[in-house]
Short mmCIF file of C-alpha atoms and ligand atoms in Angstrom, two decimals:
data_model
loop_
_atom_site.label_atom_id
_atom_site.label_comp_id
_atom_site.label_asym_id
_atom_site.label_seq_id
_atom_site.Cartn_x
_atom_site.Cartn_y
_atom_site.Cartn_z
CA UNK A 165 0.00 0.00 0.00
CA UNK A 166 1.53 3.52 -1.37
CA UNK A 167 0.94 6.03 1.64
CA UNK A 168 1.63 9.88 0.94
CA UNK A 169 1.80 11.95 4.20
CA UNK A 170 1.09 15.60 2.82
CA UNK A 171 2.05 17.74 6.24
CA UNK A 172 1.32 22.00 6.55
CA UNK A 173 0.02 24.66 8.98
CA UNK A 174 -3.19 24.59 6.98
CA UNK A 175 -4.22 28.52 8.78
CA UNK A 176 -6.49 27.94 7.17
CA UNK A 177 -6.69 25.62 4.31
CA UNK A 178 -7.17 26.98 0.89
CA UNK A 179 -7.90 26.01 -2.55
CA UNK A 180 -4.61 25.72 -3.42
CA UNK A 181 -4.10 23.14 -0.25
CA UNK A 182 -7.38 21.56 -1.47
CA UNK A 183 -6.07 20.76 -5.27
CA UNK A 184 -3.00 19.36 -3.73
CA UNK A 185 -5.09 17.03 -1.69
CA UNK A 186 -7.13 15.81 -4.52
CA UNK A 187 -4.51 15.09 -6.83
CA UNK A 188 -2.17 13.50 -4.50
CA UNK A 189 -4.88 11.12 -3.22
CA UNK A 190 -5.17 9.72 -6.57
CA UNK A 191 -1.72 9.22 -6.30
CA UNK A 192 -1.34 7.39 -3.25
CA UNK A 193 -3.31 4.57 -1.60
CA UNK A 194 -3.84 6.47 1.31
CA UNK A 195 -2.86 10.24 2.01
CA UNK A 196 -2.67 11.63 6.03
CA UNK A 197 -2.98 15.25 5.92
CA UNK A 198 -0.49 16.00 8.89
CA UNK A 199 -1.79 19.46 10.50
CA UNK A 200 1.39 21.20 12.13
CA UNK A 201 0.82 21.63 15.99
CA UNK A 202 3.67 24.18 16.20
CA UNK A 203 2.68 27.10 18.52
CA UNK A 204 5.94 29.60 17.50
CA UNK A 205 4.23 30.06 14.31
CA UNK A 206 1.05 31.68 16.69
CA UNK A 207 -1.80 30.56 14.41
CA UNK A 208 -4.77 31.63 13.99
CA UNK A 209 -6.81 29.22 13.77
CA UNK A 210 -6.58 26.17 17.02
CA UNK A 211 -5.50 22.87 15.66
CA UNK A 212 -8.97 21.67 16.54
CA UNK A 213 -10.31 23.80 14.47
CA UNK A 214 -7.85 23.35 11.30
CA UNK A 215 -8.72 19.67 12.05
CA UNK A 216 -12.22 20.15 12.24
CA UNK A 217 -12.45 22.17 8.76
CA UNK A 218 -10.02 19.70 6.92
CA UNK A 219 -12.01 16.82 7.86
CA UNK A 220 -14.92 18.11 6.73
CA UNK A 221 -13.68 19.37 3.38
CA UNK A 222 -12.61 16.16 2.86
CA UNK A 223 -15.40 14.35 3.85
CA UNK A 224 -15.95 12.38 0.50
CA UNK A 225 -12.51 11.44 -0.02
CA UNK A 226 -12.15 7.74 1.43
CA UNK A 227 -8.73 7.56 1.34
CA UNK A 228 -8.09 10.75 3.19
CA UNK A 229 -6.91 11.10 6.51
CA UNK A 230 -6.40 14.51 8.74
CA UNK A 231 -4.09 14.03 11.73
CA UNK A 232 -2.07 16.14 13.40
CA UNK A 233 1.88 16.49 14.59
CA UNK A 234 4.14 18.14 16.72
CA UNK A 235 7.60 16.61 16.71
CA UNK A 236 9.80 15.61 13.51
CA UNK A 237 7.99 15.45 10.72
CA UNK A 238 9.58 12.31 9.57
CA UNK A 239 9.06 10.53 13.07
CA UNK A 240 5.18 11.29 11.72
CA UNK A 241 5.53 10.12 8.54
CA UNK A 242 7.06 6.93 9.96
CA UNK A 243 4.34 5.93 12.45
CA UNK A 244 2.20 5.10 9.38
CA UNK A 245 4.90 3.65 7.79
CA UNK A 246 4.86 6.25 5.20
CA UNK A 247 8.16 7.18 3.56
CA UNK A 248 6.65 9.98 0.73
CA UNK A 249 6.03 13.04 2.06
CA UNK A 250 4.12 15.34 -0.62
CA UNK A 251 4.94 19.29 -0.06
CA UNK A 252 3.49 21.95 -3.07
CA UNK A 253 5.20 24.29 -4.82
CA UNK A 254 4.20 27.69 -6.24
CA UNK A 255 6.80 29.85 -7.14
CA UNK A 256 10.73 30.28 -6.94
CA UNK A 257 9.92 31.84 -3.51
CA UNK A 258 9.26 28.35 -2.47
CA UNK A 259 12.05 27.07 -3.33
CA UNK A 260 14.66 27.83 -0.59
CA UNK A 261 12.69 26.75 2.13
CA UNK A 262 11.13 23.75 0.50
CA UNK A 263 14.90 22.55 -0.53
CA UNK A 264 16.09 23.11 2.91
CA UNK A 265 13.43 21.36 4.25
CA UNK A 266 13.48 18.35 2.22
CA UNK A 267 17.36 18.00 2.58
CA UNK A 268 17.00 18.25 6.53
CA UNK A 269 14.57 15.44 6.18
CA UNK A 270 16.33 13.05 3.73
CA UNK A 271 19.22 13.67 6.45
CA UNK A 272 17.26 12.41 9.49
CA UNK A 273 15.60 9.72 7.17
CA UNK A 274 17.18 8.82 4.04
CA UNK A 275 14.27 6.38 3.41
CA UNK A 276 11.78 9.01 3.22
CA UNK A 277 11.34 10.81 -0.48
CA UNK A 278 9.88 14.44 -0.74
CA UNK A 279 7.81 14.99 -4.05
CA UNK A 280 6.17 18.11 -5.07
CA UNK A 281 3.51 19.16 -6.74
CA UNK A 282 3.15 22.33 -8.84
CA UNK A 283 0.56 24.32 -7.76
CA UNK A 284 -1.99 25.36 -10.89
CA UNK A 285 -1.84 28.63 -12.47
CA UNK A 286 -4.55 30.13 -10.60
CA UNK A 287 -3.60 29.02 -7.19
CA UNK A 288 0.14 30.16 -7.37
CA UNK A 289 -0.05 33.32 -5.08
CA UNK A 290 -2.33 31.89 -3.16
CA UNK A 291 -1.09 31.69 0.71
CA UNK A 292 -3.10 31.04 4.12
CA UNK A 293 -1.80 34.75 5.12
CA UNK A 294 -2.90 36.42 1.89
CA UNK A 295 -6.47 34.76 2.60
CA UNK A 296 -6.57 35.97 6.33
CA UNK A 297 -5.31 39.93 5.07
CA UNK A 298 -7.69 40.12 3.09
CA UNK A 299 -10.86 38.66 5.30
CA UNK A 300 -9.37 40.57 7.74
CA UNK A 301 -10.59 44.16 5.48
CA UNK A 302 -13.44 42.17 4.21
CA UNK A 303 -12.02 41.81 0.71
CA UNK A 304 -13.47 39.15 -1.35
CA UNK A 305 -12.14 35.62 -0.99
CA UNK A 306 -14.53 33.64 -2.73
CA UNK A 307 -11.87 32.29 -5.38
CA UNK A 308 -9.34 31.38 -2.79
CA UNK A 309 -11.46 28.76 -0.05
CA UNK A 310 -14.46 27.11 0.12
CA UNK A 311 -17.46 29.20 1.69
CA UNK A 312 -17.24 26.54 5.12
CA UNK A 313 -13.83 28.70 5.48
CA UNK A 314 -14.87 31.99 3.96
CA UNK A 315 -17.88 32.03 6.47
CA UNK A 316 -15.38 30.92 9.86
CA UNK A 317 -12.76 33.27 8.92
CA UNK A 318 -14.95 36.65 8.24
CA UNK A 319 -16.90 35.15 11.68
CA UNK A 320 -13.38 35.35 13.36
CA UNK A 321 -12.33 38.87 12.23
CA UNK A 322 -16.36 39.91 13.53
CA UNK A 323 -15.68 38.55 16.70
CA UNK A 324 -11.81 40.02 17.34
CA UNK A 325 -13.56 43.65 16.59
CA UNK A 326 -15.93 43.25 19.65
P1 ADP B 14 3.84 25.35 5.97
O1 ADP B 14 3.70 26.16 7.21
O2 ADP B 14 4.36 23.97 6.19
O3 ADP B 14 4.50 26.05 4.80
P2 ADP B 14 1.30 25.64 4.64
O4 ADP B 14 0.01 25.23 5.24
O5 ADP B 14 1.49 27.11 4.37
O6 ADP B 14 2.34 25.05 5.61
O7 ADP B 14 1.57 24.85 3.31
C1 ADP B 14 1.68 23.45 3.26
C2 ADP B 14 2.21 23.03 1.92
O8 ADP B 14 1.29 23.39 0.91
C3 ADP B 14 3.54 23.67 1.52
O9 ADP B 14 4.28 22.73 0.76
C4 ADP B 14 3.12 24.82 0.64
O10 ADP B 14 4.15 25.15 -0.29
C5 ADP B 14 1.93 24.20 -0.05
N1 ADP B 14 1.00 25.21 -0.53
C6 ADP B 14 0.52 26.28 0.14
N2 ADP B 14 -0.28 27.02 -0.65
C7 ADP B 14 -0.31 26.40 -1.87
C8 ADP B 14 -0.92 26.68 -3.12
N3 ADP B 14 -1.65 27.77 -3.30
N4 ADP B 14 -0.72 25.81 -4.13
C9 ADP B 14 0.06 24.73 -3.95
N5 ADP B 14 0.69 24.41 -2.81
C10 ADP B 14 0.51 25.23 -1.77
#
């Protein structure tokens, strides 16, 4: 059985994330979305709720599964005897960090792989903090996530004003 472990921050998860989910589970066997439970990064959204909103946007994929992690990423990717790890890629911004990361983990784990997958055309300036800036001023971001997180983000913003 091929398992792809597909790991992020996912604050919050956006079409772009969502079109890397789809096309990697028809890759893989089975794909664990690994939500990052790394409190430096201060996220916005709990891990609860990240959870909570990837497993329901994935509802009617059967070989989906949302989990989180909070140590080494390949220590994760191990305990489902995984050894792909599936990161995106947008632009050449990308590409320092996502080489650095991918050579840190092929050092702690040489029998774990990194593949990427390039992000479509429309989705390549899409980020999770792009999204939030431009909830947070109300701006339309019906083209970038699905209403379930269009709805809870603009709901968040409403509630920090109070
Ligand atoms: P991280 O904090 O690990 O960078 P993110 O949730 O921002 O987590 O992203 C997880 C992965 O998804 C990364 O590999 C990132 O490059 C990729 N990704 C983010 N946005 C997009 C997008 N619009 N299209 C394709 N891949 C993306």
């Amino acid at each position: 059985m091929k398992i792809g472990v597909y790991p992020g921050s996912f604050d919050p998860v956006t079409n772009g994330h969502l079109d890397i989910i789809q096309r990697s589970a028809k890759i893989f066997d089975k794909l664990i979305v690994g939500v990052l439970n790394n409190n430096h990064k201060k996220p916005m959204f709990t891990i609860d709720e990240r959870v909570m909103l990837l497993e329901k946007l994935t509802n009617d994929m059967d070989n989906v599964i949302v989990d989180t992690f909070s140590g080494l990423l390949v220590d994760f990717v191990e305990s489902y005897n995984a050894n792909v790890i599936i990161r995106g890629f947008r632009a050449v911004s990308d590409f320092e960090y996502e080489i650095q990361l991918a050579q840190t983990n092929y050092n702690l784990n040489d029998n774990i792989e990194t593949i990427f997958l390039v992000t479509r055309n429309e989705y390549s300036f899409l980020s999770s903090s792009i999204v939030k800036e431009v909830a947070r001023y109300k701006g339309d971001i019906s083209n970038m996530v699905p209403p379930l997180i269009a709805d809870y983000l603009y709901n968040k913003f409403n509630e920090q004003e109070v």
